mmCIF file of C-alpha atoms in Angstrom:
data_model
loop_
_atom_site.group_PDB
_atom_site.id
_atom_site.type_symbol
_atom_site.label_atom_id
_atom_site.label_comp_id
_atom_site.label_asym_id
_atom_site.label_seq_id
_atom_site.Cartn_x
_atom_site.Cartn_y
_atom_site.Cartn_z
ATOM 1 C CA MET A 1 96.879 117.319 52.538
ATOM 2 C CA ALA A 2 100.422 117.087 51.200
ATOM 3 C CA VAL A 3 103.153 115.961 53.536
ATOM 4 C CA SER A 4 106.386 117.914 53.364
ATOM 5 C CA LYS A 5 109.658 116.043 52.962
ATOM 6 C CA LYS A 6 110.681 117.128 56.469
ATOM 7 C CA GLU A 7 107.718 115.587 58.253
ATOM 8 C CA ILE A 8 106.728 111.949 58.061
ATOM 9 C CA GLY A 9 103.095 111.060 57.544
ATOM 10 C CA GLU A 10 101.380 108.115 59.143
ATOM 11 C CA CYS A 11 102.124 105.850 56.191
ATOM 12 C CA PRO A 12 104.927 103.330 56.800
ATOM 13 C CA ILE A 13 105.922 103.495 53.134
ATOM 14 C CA ASP A 14 106.371 107.274 53.425
ATOM 15 C CA ALA A 15 108.485 106.719 56.544
ATOM 16 C CA THR A 16 110.705 104.253 54.674
ATOM 17 C CA LEU A 17 111.029 106.406 51.580
ATOM 18 C CA SER A 18 111.873 109.473 53.656
ATOM 19 C CA VAL A 19 115.052 107.636 54.735
ATOM 20 C CA ILE A 20 116.132 106.021 51.456
ATOM 21 C CA ASP A 21 114.664 108.557 49.022
ATOM 22 C CA GLY A 22 117.243 110.368 46.966
ATOM 23 C CA ARG A 23 119.013 109.839 43.685
ATOM 24 C CA TRP A 24 122.087 108.250 45.269
ATOM 25 C CA LYS A 25 121.126 106.836 48.683
ATOM 26 C CA GLY A 26 120.306 103.380 47.365
ATOM 27 C CA THR A 27 123.592 103.254 45.473
ATOM 28 C CA ILE A 28 125.548 104.391 48.533
ATOM 29 C CA LEU A 29 123.925 101.708 50.675
ATOM 30 C CA TRP A 30 124.537 99.084 47.988
ATOM 31 C CA ARG A 31 128.244 99.988 47.884
ATOM 32 C CA LEU A 32 128.556 99.948 51.683
ATOM 33 C CA ALA A 33 126.939 96.497 51.827
ATOM 34 C CA ASP A 34 130.363 95.067 50.885
ATOM 35 C CA GLY A 35 131.991 96.692 53.916
ATOM 36 C CA PRO A 36 133.241 100.031 55.273
ATOM 37 C CA MET A 37 134.532 102.565 52.787
ATOM 38 C CA ARG A 38 136.277 105.912 52.967
ATOM 39 C CA THR A 39 134.583 108.946 51.435
ATOM 40 C CA ALA A 40 137.030 109.001 48.505
ATOM 41 C CA GLU A 41 136.470 105.286 47.845
ATOM 42 C CA LEU A 42 132.717 105.824 47.752
ATOM 43 C CA ARG A 43 133.156 108.795 45.447
ATOM 44 C CA ARG A 44 135.273 106.749 43.025
ATOM 45 C CA SER A 45 132.821 103.849 43.105
ATOM 46 C CA ILE A 46 129.943 106.152 42.058
ATOM 47 C CA PRO A 47 131.441 108.159 39.174
ATOM 48 C CA ASP A 48 128.425 110.382 38.407
ATOM 49 C CA ILE A 49 127.850 111.643 41.978
ATOM 50 C CA THR A 50 129.237 115.016 42.989
ATOM 51 C CA GLU A 51 131.237 115.330 46.195
ATOM 52 C CA ARG A 52 128.656 117.736 47.609
ATOM 53 C CA MET A 53 125.774 115.323 46.947
ATOM 54 C CA LEU A 54 127.730 112.386 48.380
ATOM 55 C CA ILE A 55 128.444 114.291 51.610
ATOM 56 C CA ARG A 56 124.823 115.425 51.875
ATOM 57 C CA HIS A 57 123.482 111.880 51.483
ATOM 58 C CA LEU A 58 126.061 110.472 53.889
ATOM 59 C CA HIS A 59 125.035 113.020 56.537
ATOM 60 C CA ASP A 60 121.337 112.209 55.975
ATOM 61 C CA LEU A 61 121.982 108.483 56.367
ATOM 62 C CA VAL A 62 124.116 109.034 59.492
ATOM 63 C CA ASP A 63 121.382 111.245 61.002
ATOM 64 C CA ALA A 64 118.800 108.523 60.303
ATOM 65 C CA GLY A 65 121.016 105.925 62.007
ATOM 66 C CA ILE A 66 121.348 103.859 58.834
ATOM 67 C CA ILE A 67 125.107 104.243 58.504
ATOM 68 C CA GLU A 68 127.861 105.008 60.990
ATOM 69 C CA ARG A 69 130.670 107.487 60.572
ATOM 70 C CA HIS A 70 134.025 106.362 61.971
ATOM 71 C CA ASP A 71 136.580 109.154 62.347
ATOM 72 C CA ALA A 72 140.100 107.905 63.082
ATOM 73 C CA GLY A 73 141.037 111.347 64.452
ATOM 74 C CA THR A 74 144.189 111.529 62.370
ATOM 75 C CA VAL A 75 145.721 114.230 60.212
ATOM 76 C CA PRO A 76 144.932 114.036 57.368
ATOM 77 C CA PRO A 77 141.416 112.945 58.324
ATOM 78 C CA CYS A 78 140.544 109.306 57.818
ATOM 79 C CA VAL A 79 136.767 108.849 57.867
ATOM 80 C CA ARG A 80 135.085 105.557 57.071
ATOM 81 C CA TYR A 81 131.402 104.836 56.666
ATOM 82 C CA SER A 82 129.691 101.535 57.313
ATOM 83 C CA ILE A 83 126.151 100.288 57.557
ATOM 84 C CA SER A 84 124.929 100.264 61.147
ATOM 85 C CA GLU A 85 123.274 97.279 62.774
ATOM 86 C CA TYR A 86 119.965 99.097 62.373
ATOM 87 C CA GLY A 87 120.814 99.852 58.733
ATOM 88 C CA GLN A 88 121.353 96.128 58.128
ATOM 89 C CA THR A 89 117.606 95.690 58.599
ATOM 90 C CA LEU A 90 117.180 97.534 55.272
ATOM 91 C CA ALA A 91 119.018 94.772 53.345
ATOM 92 C CA PRO A 92 115.872 92.755 52.486
ATOM 93 C CA VAL A 93 114.035 95.955 51.549
ATOM 94 C CA LEU A 94 116.832 97.063 49.228
ATOM 95 C CA GLY A 95 117.044 93.556 47.761
ATOM 96 C CA ALA A 96 113.314 93.573 47.009
ATOM 97 C CA LEU A 97 113.569 97.063 45.491
ATOM 98 C CA CYS A 98 116.480 95.930 43.332
ATOM 99 C CA ASP A 99 114.581 92.852 42.110
ATOM 100 C CA TRP A 100 111.503 94.926 41.331
ATOM 101 C CA GLY A 101 113.649 97.533 39.566
ATOM 102 C CA ARG A 102 115.259 94.911 37.333
ATOM 103 C CA THR A 103 111.840 93.573 36.350
ATOM 104 C CA HIS A 104 110.537 97.087 35.723
ATOM 105 C CA MET A 105 113.545 98.008 33.576
ATOM 106 C CA GLU A 106 113.035 94.870 31.477
ATOM 107 C CA ILE A 107 109.345 95.654 30.959
ATOM 108 C CA GLN A 108 110.189 99.232 29.947
ATOM 109 C CA LYS A 109 112.861 97.955 27.560
ATOM 110 C CA GLN A 110 110.343 95.616 25.923
ATOM 111 C CA LYS A 111 107.849 98.464 25.526
ATOM 112 C CA ARG A 112 110.438 100.570 23.686
ATOM 113 C CA GLN A 113 111.328 97.820 21.201
ATOM 114 C CA PRO A 114 109.258 97.923 17.996
ATOM 115 C CA ARG A 115 107.060 94.927 17.497
ATOM 116 C CA ALA A 116 107.878 92.706 14.511
ATOM 117 C CA SER A 117 104.164 92.228 13.719
ATOM 118 C CA ALA A 118 103.642 95.979 13.442
ATOM 119 C CA ALA A 119 106.310 96.266 10.721
ATOM 120 C CA ALA A 120 104.581 93.915 8.246
ATOM 121 C CA PRO A 121 100.929 94.507 7.304
ATOM 122 C CA THR A 122 98.672 91.518 7.788
ATOM 123 C CA ARG A 123 96.449 92.278 4.787
ATOM 124 C CA PRO A 124 97.117 93.824 1.404
ATOM 125 C CA ALA A 125 97.035 97.587 1.202
ATOM 126 C CA SER A 126 93.827 99.080 -0.178
ATOM 127 C CA PRO A 127 93.946 101.294 -3.261
ATOM 128 C CA PRO A 128 94.240 105.012 -2.648
ATOM 129 C CA SER A 129 90.992 106.719 -1.841
ATOM 130 C CA THR A 130 89.513 109.172 -4.310
ATOM 131 C CA ALA A 131 87.442 110.876 -1.642
ATOM 132 C CA GLY A 132 87.842 114.612 -1.677
ATOM 133 C CA THR A 133 89.315 114.785 -5.180
ATOM 134 C CA THR A 134 87.703 116.621 -8.065
ATOM 135 C CA ARG A 135 89.033 114.268 -10.705
ATOM 136 C CA SER A 136 86.859 111.418 -11.804
ATOM 137 C CA PRO A 137 88.314 107.921 -11.771
ATOM 138 C CA ARG A 138 89.959 106.725 -14.992
ATOM 139 C CA LYS A 139 87.824 104.716 -17.293
ATOM 140 C CA ASN A 140 89.251 101.667 -18.898
ATOM 141 C CA SER A 141 89.544 102.567 -22.581
ATOM 142 C CA SER A 142 90.321 99.064 -23.768
ATOM 143 C CA PRO A 143 87.419 97.196 -25.362
ATOM 144 C CA ALA A 144 85.836 94.491 -23.325
#
């Protein structure tokens, strides 16, 4: 039976991934590991993320208790995000994921590179086959 994204199955890995799953959540957490940041600072530090997606992921992480939202209550609004004490417990998990990801990217890169041994044949090429042709092979007309 498939588990929907809204409900968590009984697998601890599913429970973990339900919190950190998302195209940008890992990047957001990695950026916040250096200290609190304002929304605009986060947005600038992740150039490809849209504002809408950033806000959505920030709200998800706040709801999960992984990050904290600090509103200064000023006009204009000054909101900072930081990793919560509970969110700090994800640091070794994210570090392990990052290490594994680097290794995986290197393996994938090696798979995409053409092999040098495949470029050069190891034995001489055989003469073209005459199978399926209606012409008979040439006879040597020179005397033996």
